[in-house]
Short mmCIF file of C-alpha atoms and ligand atoms in Angstrom, two decimals:
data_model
loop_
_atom_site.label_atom_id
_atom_site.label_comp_id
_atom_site.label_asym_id
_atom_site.label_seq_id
_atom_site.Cartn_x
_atom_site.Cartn_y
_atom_site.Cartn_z
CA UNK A 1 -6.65 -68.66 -45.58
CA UNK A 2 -7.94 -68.78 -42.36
CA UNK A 3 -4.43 -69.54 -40.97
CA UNK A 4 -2.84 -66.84 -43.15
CA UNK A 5 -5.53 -63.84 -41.72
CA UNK A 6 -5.14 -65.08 -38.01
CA UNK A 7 -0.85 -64.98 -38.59
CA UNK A 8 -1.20 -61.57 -40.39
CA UNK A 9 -3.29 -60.58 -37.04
CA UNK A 10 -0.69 -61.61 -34.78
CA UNK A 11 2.21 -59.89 -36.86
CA UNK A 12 -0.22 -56.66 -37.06
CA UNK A 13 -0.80 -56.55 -33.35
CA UNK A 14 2.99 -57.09 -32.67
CA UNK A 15 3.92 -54.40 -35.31
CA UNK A 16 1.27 -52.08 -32.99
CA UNK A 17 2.45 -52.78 -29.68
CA UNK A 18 6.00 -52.12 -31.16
CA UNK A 19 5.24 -48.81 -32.98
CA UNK A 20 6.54 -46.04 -30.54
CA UNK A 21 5.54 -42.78 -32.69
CA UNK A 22 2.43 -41.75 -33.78
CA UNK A 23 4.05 -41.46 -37.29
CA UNK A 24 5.27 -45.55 -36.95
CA UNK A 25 1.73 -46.08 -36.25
CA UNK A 26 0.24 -44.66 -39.25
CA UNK A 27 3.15 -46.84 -41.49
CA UNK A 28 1.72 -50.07 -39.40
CA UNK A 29 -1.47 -48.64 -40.26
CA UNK A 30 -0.65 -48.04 -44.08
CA UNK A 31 1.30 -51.75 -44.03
CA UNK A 32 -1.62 -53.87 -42.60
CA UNK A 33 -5.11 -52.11 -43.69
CA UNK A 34 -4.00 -50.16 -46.69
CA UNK A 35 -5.80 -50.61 -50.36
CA UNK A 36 -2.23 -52.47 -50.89
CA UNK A 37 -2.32 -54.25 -47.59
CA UNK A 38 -2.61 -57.86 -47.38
CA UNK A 39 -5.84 -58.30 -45.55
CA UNK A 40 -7.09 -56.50 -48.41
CA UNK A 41 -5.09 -58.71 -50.88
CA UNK A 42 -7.11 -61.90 -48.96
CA UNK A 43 -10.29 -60.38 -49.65
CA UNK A 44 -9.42 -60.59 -53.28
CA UNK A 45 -8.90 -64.04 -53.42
CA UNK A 46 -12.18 -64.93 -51.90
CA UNK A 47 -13.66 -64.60 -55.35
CA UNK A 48 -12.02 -68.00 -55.35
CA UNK A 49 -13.61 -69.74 -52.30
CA UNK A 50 -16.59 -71.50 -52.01
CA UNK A 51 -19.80 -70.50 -50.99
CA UNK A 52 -19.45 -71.85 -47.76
CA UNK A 53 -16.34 -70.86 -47.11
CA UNK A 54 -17.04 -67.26 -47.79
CA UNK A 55 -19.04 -65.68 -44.90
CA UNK A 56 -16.79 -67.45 -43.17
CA UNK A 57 -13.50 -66.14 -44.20
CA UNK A 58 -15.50 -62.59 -44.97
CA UNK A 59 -16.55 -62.51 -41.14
CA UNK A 60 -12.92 -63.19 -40.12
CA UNK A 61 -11.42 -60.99 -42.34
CA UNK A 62 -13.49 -58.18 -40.69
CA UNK A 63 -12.66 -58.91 -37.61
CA UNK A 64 -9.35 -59.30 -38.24
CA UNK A 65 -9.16 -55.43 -39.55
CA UNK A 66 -11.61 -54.02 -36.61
CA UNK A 67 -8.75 -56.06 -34.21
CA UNK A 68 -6.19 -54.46 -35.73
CA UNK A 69 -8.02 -51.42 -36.11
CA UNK A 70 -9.20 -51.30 -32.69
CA UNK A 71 -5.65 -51.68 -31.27
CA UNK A 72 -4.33 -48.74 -32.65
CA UNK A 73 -6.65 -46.43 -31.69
CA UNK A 74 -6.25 -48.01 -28.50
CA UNK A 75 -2.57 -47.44 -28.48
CA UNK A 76 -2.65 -43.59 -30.46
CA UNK A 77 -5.00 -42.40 -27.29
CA UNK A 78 -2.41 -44.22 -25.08
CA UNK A 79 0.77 -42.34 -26.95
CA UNK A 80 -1.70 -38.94 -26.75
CA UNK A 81 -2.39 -39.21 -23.32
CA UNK A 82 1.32 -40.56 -22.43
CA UNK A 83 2.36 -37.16 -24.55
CA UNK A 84 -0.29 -35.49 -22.80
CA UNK A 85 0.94 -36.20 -19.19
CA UNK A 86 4.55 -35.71 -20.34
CA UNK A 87 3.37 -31.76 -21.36
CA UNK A 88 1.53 -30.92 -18.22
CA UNK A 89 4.65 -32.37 -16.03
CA UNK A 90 6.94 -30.37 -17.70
CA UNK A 91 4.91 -27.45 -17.71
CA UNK A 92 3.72 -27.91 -14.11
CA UNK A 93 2.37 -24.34 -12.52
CA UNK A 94 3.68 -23.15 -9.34
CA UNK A 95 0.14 -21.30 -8.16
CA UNK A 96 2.02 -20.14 -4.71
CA UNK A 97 4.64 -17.89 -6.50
CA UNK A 98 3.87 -14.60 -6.47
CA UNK A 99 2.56 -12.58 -9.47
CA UNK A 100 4.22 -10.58 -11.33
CA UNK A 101 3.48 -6.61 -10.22
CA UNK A 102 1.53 -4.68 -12.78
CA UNK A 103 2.71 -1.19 -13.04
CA UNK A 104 -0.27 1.26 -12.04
CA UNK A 105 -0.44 4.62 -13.52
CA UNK A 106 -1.77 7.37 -11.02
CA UNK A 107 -2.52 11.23 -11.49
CA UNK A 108 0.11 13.54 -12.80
CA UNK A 109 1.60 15.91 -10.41
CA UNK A 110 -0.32 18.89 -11.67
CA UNK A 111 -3.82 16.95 -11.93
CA UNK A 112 -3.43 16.55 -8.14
CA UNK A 113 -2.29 19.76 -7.40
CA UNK A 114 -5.54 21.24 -9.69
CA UNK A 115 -8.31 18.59 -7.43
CA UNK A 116 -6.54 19.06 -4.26
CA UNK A 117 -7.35 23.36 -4.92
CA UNK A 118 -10.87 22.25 -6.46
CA UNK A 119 -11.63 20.32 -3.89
CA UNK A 120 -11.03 23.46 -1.86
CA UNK A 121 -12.93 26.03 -3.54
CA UNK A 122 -16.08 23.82 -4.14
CA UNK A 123 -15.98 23.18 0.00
CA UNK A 124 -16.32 26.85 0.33
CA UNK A 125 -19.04 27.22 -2.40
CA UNK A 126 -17.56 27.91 -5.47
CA UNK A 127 -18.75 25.64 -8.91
CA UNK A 128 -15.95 24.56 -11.24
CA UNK A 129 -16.74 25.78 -14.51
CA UNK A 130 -14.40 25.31 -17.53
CA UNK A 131 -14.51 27.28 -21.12
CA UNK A 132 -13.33 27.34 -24.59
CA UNK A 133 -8.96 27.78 -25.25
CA UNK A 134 -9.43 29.37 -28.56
CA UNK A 135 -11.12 32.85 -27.55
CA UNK A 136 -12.38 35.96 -29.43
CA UNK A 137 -10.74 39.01 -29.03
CA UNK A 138 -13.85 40.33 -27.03
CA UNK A 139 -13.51 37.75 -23.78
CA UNK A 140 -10.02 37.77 -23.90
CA UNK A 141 -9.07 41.39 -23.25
CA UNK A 142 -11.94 43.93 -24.14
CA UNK A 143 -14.17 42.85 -21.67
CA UNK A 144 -11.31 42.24 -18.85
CA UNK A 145 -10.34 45.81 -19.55
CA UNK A 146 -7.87 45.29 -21.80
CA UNK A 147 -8.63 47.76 -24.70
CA UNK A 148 -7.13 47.73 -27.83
CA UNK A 149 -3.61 49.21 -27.43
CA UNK A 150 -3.06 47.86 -24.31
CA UNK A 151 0.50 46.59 -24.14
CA UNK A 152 -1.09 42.93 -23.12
CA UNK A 153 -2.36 42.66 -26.34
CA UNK A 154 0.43 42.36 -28.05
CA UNK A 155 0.92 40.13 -31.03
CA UNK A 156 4.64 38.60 -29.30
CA UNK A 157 2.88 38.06 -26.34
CA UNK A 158 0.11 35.91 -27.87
CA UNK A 159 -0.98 32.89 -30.41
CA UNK A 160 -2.90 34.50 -32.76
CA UNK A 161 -4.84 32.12 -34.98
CA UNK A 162 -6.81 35.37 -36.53
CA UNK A 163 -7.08 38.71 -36.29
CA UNK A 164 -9.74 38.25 -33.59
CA UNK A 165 -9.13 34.74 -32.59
CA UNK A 166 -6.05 33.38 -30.14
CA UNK A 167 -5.06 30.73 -27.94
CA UNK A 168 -6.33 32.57 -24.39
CA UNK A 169 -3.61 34.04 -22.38
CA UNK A 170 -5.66 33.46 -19.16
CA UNK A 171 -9.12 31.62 -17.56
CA UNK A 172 -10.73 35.12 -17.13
CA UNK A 173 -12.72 34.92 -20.09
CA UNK A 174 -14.51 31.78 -18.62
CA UNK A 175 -15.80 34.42 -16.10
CA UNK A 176 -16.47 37.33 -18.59
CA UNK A 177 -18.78 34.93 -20.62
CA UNK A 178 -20.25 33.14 -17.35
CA UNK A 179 -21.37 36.86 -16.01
CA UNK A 180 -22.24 37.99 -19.38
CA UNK A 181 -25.23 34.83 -20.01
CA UNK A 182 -25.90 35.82 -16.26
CA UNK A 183 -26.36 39.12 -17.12
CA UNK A 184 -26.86 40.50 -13.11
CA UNK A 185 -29.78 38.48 -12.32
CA UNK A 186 -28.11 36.28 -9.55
CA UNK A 187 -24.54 35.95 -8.11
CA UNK A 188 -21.61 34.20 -9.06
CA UNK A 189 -19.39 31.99 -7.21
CA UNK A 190 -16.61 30.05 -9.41
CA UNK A 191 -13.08 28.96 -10.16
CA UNK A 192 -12.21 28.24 -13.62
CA UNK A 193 -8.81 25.49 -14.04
CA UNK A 194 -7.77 25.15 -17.38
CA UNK A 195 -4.55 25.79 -19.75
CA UNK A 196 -3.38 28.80 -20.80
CA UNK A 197 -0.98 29.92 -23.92
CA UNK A 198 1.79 32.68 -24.21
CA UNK A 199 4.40 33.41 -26.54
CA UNK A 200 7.72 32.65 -24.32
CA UNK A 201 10.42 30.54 -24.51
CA UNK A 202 10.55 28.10 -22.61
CA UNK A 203 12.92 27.34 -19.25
CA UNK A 204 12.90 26.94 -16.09
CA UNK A 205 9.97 29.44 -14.75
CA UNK A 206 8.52 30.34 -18.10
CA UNK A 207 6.26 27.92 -20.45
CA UNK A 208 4.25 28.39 -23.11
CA UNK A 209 1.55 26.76 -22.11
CA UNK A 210 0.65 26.47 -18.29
CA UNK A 211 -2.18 26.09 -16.03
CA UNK A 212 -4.28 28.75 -14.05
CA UNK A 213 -6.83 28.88 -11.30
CA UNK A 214 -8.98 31.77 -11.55
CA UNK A 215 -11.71 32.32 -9.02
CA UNK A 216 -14.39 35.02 -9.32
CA UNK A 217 -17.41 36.35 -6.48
CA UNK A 218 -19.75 38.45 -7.54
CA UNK A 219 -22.30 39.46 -5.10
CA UNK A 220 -23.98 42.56 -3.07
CA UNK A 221 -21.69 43.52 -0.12
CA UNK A 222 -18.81 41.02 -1.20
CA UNK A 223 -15.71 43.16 0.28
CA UNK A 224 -11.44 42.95 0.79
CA UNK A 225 -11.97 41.39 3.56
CA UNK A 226 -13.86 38.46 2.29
CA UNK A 227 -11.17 38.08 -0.37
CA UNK A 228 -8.75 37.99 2.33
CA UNK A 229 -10.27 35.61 4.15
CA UNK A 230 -10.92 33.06 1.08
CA UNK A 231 -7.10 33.54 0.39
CA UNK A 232 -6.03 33.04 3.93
CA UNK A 233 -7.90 29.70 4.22
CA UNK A 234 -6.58 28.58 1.04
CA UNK A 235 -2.94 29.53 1.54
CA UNK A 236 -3.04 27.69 5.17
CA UNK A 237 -5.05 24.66 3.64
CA UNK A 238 -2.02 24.12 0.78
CA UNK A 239 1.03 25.05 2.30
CA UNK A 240 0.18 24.23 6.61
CA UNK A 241 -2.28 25.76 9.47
CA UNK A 242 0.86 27.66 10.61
CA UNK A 243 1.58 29.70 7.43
CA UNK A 244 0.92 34.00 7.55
CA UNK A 245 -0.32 35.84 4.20
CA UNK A 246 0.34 39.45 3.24
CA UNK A 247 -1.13 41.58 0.89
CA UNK A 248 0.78 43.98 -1.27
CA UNK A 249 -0.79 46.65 -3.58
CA UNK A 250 -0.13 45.78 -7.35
CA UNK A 251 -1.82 46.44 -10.85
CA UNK A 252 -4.19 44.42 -13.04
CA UNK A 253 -6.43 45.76 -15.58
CA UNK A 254 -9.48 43.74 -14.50
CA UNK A 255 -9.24 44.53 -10.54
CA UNK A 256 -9.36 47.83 -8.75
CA UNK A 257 -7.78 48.13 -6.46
CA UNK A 258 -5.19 44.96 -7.10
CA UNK A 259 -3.08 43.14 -4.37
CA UNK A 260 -0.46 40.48 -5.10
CA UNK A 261 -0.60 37.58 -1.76
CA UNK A 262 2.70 36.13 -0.24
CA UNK A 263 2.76 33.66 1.95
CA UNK A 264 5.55 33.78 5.03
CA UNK A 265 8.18 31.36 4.13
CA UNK A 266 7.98 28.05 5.84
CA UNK A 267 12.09 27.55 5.15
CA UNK A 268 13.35 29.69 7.45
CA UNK A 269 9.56 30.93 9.16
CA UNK A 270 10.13 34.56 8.17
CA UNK A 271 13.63 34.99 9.35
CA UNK A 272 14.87 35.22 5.13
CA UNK A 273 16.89 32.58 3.28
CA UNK A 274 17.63 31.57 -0.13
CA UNK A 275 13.98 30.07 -1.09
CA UNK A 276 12.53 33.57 -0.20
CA UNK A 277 15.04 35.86 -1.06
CA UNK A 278 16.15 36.96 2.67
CA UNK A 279 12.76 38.88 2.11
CA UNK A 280 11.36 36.10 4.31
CA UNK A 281 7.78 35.89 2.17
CA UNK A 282 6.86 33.79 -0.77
CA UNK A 283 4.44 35.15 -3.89
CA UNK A 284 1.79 32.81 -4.40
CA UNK A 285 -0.73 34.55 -6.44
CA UNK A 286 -2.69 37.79 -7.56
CA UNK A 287 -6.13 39.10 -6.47
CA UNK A 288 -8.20 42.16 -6.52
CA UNK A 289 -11.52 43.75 -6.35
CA UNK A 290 -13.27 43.11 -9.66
CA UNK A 291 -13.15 46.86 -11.64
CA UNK A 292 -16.47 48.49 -12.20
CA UNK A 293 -16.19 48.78 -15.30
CA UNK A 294 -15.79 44.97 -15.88
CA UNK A 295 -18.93 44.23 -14.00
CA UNK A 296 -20.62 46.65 -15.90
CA UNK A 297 -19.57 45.38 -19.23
CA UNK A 298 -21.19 41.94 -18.33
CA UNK A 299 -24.32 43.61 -17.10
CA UNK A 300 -23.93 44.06 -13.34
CA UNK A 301 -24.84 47.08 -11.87
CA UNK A 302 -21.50 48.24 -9.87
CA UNK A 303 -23.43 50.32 -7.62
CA UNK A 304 -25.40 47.15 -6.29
CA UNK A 305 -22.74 44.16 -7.22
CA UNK A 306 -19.02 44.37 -6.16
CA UNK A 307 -17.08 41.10 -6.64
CA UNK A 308 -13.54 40.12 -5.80
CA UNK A 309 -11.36 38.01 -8.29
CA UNK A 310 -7.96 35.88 -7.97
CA UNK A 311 -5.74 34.01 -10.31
CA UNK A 312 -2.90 31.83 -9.86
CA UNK A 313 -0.26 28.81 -11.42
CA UNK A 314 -0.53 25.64 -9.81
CA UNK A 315 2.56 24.64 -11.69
CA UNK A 316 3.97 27.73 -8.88
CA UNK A 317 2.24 26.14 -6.16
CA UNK A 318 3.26 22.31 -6.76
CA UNK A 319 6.76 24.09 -7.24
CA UNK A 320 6.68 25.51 -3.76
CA UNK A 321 4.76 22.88 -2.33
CA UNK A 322 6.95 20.10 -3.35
CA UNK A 323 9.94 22.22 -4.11
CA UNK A 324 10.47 21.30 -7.81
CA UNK A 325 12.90 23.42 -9.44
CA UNK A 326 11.97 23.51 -13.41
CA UNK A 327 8.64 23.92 -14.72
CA UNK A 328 9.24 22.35 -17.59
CA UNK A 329 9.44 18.50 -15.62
CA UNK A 330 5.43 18.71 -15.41
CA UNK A 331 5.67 19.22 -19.44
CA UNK A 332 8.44 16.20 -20.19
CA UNK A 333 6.42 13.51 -18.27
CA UNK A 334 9.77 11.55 -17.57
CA UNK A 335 8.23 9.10 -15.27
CA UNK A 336 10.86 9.11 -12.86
CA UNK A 337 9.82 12.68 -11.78
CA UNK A 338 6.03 11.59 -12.20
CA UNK A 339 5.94 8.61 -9.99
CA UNK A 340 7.31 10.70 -6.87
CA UNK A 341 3.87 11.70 -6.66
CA UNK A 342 1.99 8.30 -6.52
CA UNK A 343 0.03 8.20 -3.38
CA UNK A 344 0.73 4.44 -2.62
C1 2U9 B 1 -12.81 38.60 -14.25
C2 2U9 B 1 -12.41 39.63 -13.44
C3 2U9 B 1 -11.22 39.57 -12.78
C4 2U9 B 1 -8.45 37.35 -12.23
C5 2U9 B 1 -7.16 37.70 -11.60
C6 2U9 B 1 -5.00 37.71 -11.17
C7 2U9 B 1 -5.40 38.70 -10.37
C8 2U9 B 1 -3.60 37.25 -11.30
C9 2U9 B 1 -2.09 35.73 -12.37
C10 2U9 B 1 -1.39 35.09 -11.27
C11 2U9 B 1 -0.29 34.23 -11.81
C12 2U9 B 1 -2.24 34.67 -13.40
O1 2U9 B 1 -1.22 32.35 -13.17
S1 2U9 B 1 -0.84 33.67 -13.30
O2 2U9 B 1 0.00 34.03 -14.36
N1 2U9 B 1 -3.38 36.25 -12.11
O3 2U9 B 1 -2.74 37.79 -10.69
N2 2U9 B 1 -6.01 37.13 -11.87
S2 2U9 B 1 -7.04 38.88 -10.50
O4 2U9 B 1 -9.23 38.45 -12.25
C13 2U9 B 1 -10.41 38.45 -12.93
C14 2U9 B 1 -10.80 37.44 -13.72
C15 2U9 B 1 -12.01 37.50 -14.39
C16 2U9 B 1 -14.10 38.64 -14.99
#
């Protein structure tokens, strides 16, 4: 018996060192120490030993297994390792190449446009205050001086959502309801960014939703001439040191008396080309002396207070500045017009 377990060793050991899957091990495994295995079939027969034989055999027969045993493990971490090794050559990292870029996002045309003119304003004093886009009736137009009748309040120009609700059609009632909680105890120095809706159809100057910069200065003493100067440093800040402005009368409801501001045309410097319409200026926005009676209505005293107000697109001004020819490319966000204005 003793001969027979020390043979079945050498055959197991040989049947190991031969397996070259992890699957042939498992059959060697199976063959050799299985329940039907034959060291397990010479542990039967030892009922038919005797007693001094017995520990004997027994202690062999255990050995035998934990040799057997023992090798495979031995050679399963081996194939593991081998597989292992195999893996990590194959898959070897090359930690000097390059990464791969990651595409970076970075503001939209317009954003920049609306900091660069923020950035502006605040250096000369102004706070940035934004307001509601769904506006009563009241902000909208009565208190702007825009009574009921007035062509402006038509319901084609405007989303109505009720009779006395709409999408606003400008940032002035930010500074209707920012005077009206001040209620003439102090000044007021602000710009209001934000969207604006109108009814229009849509194309290449006309959408119906865009973005306005209003600006508002309520004070004693505040004249034309500080207005003018505000629009002069703002105009040479955006479009170059070497740009002129003009004044020409116009009309709005909330400003008395009203100017509209070109700027001279930095195409052909005044002489008049195509960009300008031979006229050799540029509209960039509207201004005006805030009317009495809108100070009054938000409880300034117009004999004390005076104020001057302006409004204008940026969509217009990025068009100029950059000389994009559609309005609606800051609307359809193809990327390809977006990422021209990436600062690197
Ligand atoms: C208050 C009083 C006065 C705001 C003003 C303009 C002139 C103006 C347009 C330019 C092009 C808007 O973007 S646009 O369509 N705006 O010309 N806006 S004065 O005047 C105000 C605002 C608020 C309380």
């Amino acid at each position: 018996m003793k001969e027979q377990l020390q043979a079945l060793e050498q055959e197991a050991l040989s049947k190991v060192e031969e397996a070259s899957t992890i699957k042939e091990l498992q059959d060697v495994r199976v063959a050799y120490l299985g329940k039907k295995g034959p060291i397990t079939e010479v542990l039967r027969g030892m009922g038919k030993l005797s007693p001094e034989e017995r520990p004997i055999i027994g202690e062999l027969a255990n050995t035998v297994r934990a040799n057997i045993a023992n090798a495979m493990e031995e050679k399963k971490d081996a194939m593991e390792r081998a597989e292992l090794e195999k893996q990590l050559a194959e898959e070897q990292i090359d930690v000097t190449l390059p990464g791969r870029p990651v595409a970076v996002g970075g503001p939209h045309l317009l954003t920049s446009i609306v900091e660069e003119i923020e950035d502006l304003f605040i250096g000369l004093g102004f706070e940035v205050r934004e307001g509601p886009e769904v506006e009563t009736d009241y902000y909208n137009f009565e208190a702007l001086n825009l009574p009921k009748g007035h062509p402006a309040r038509d319901m084609q120009d405007s989303f109505y959502i009720t009779e006395d609700l709409l999408m606003r059609t400008h940032t002035s009632p930010v500074q209707a309801r920012t005077m009206n909680a001040i209620q003439g105890a102090r000044p007021v120095k602000m710009i209001c960014p934000g969207k604006v809706y109108r009814r229009d159809t849509d194309d290449a100057t006309h959408s119906h939703q865009f973005t306005q910069i209003e600006g508002l200065y309520v004070d004693k003493n505040v004249r034309m001439s500080d207005l003018k100067g505000v629009l002069d440093r703002f105009a040479k800040h955006m479009f170059g040191e070497d740009r002129e402005i003009r004044l020409r009368p116009s009309f709005f409801p909330f400003t008395e008396p009203s100017v509209e501001m070109d700027i001279s045309c930095k195409v052909c410097n005044g002489e008049g080309c195509s960009v300008c319409k031979k006229t050799g200026w540029i509209e960039i926005l509207g201004a005006g002396m805030v009317h009495p009676r809108v100070l009054e209505m938000a409880g300034y005293d117009p004999n004390e207070y005076s104020g001057f107000a302006f409004g204008m697109g940026p969509e217009r001004i990025a068009m100029l500045k950059y000389g994009v020819d559609d309005i609606r490319h800051f609307y359809t966000n193809d990327v390809r017009f977006l990422k021209q204005y990436h600062q690197a």
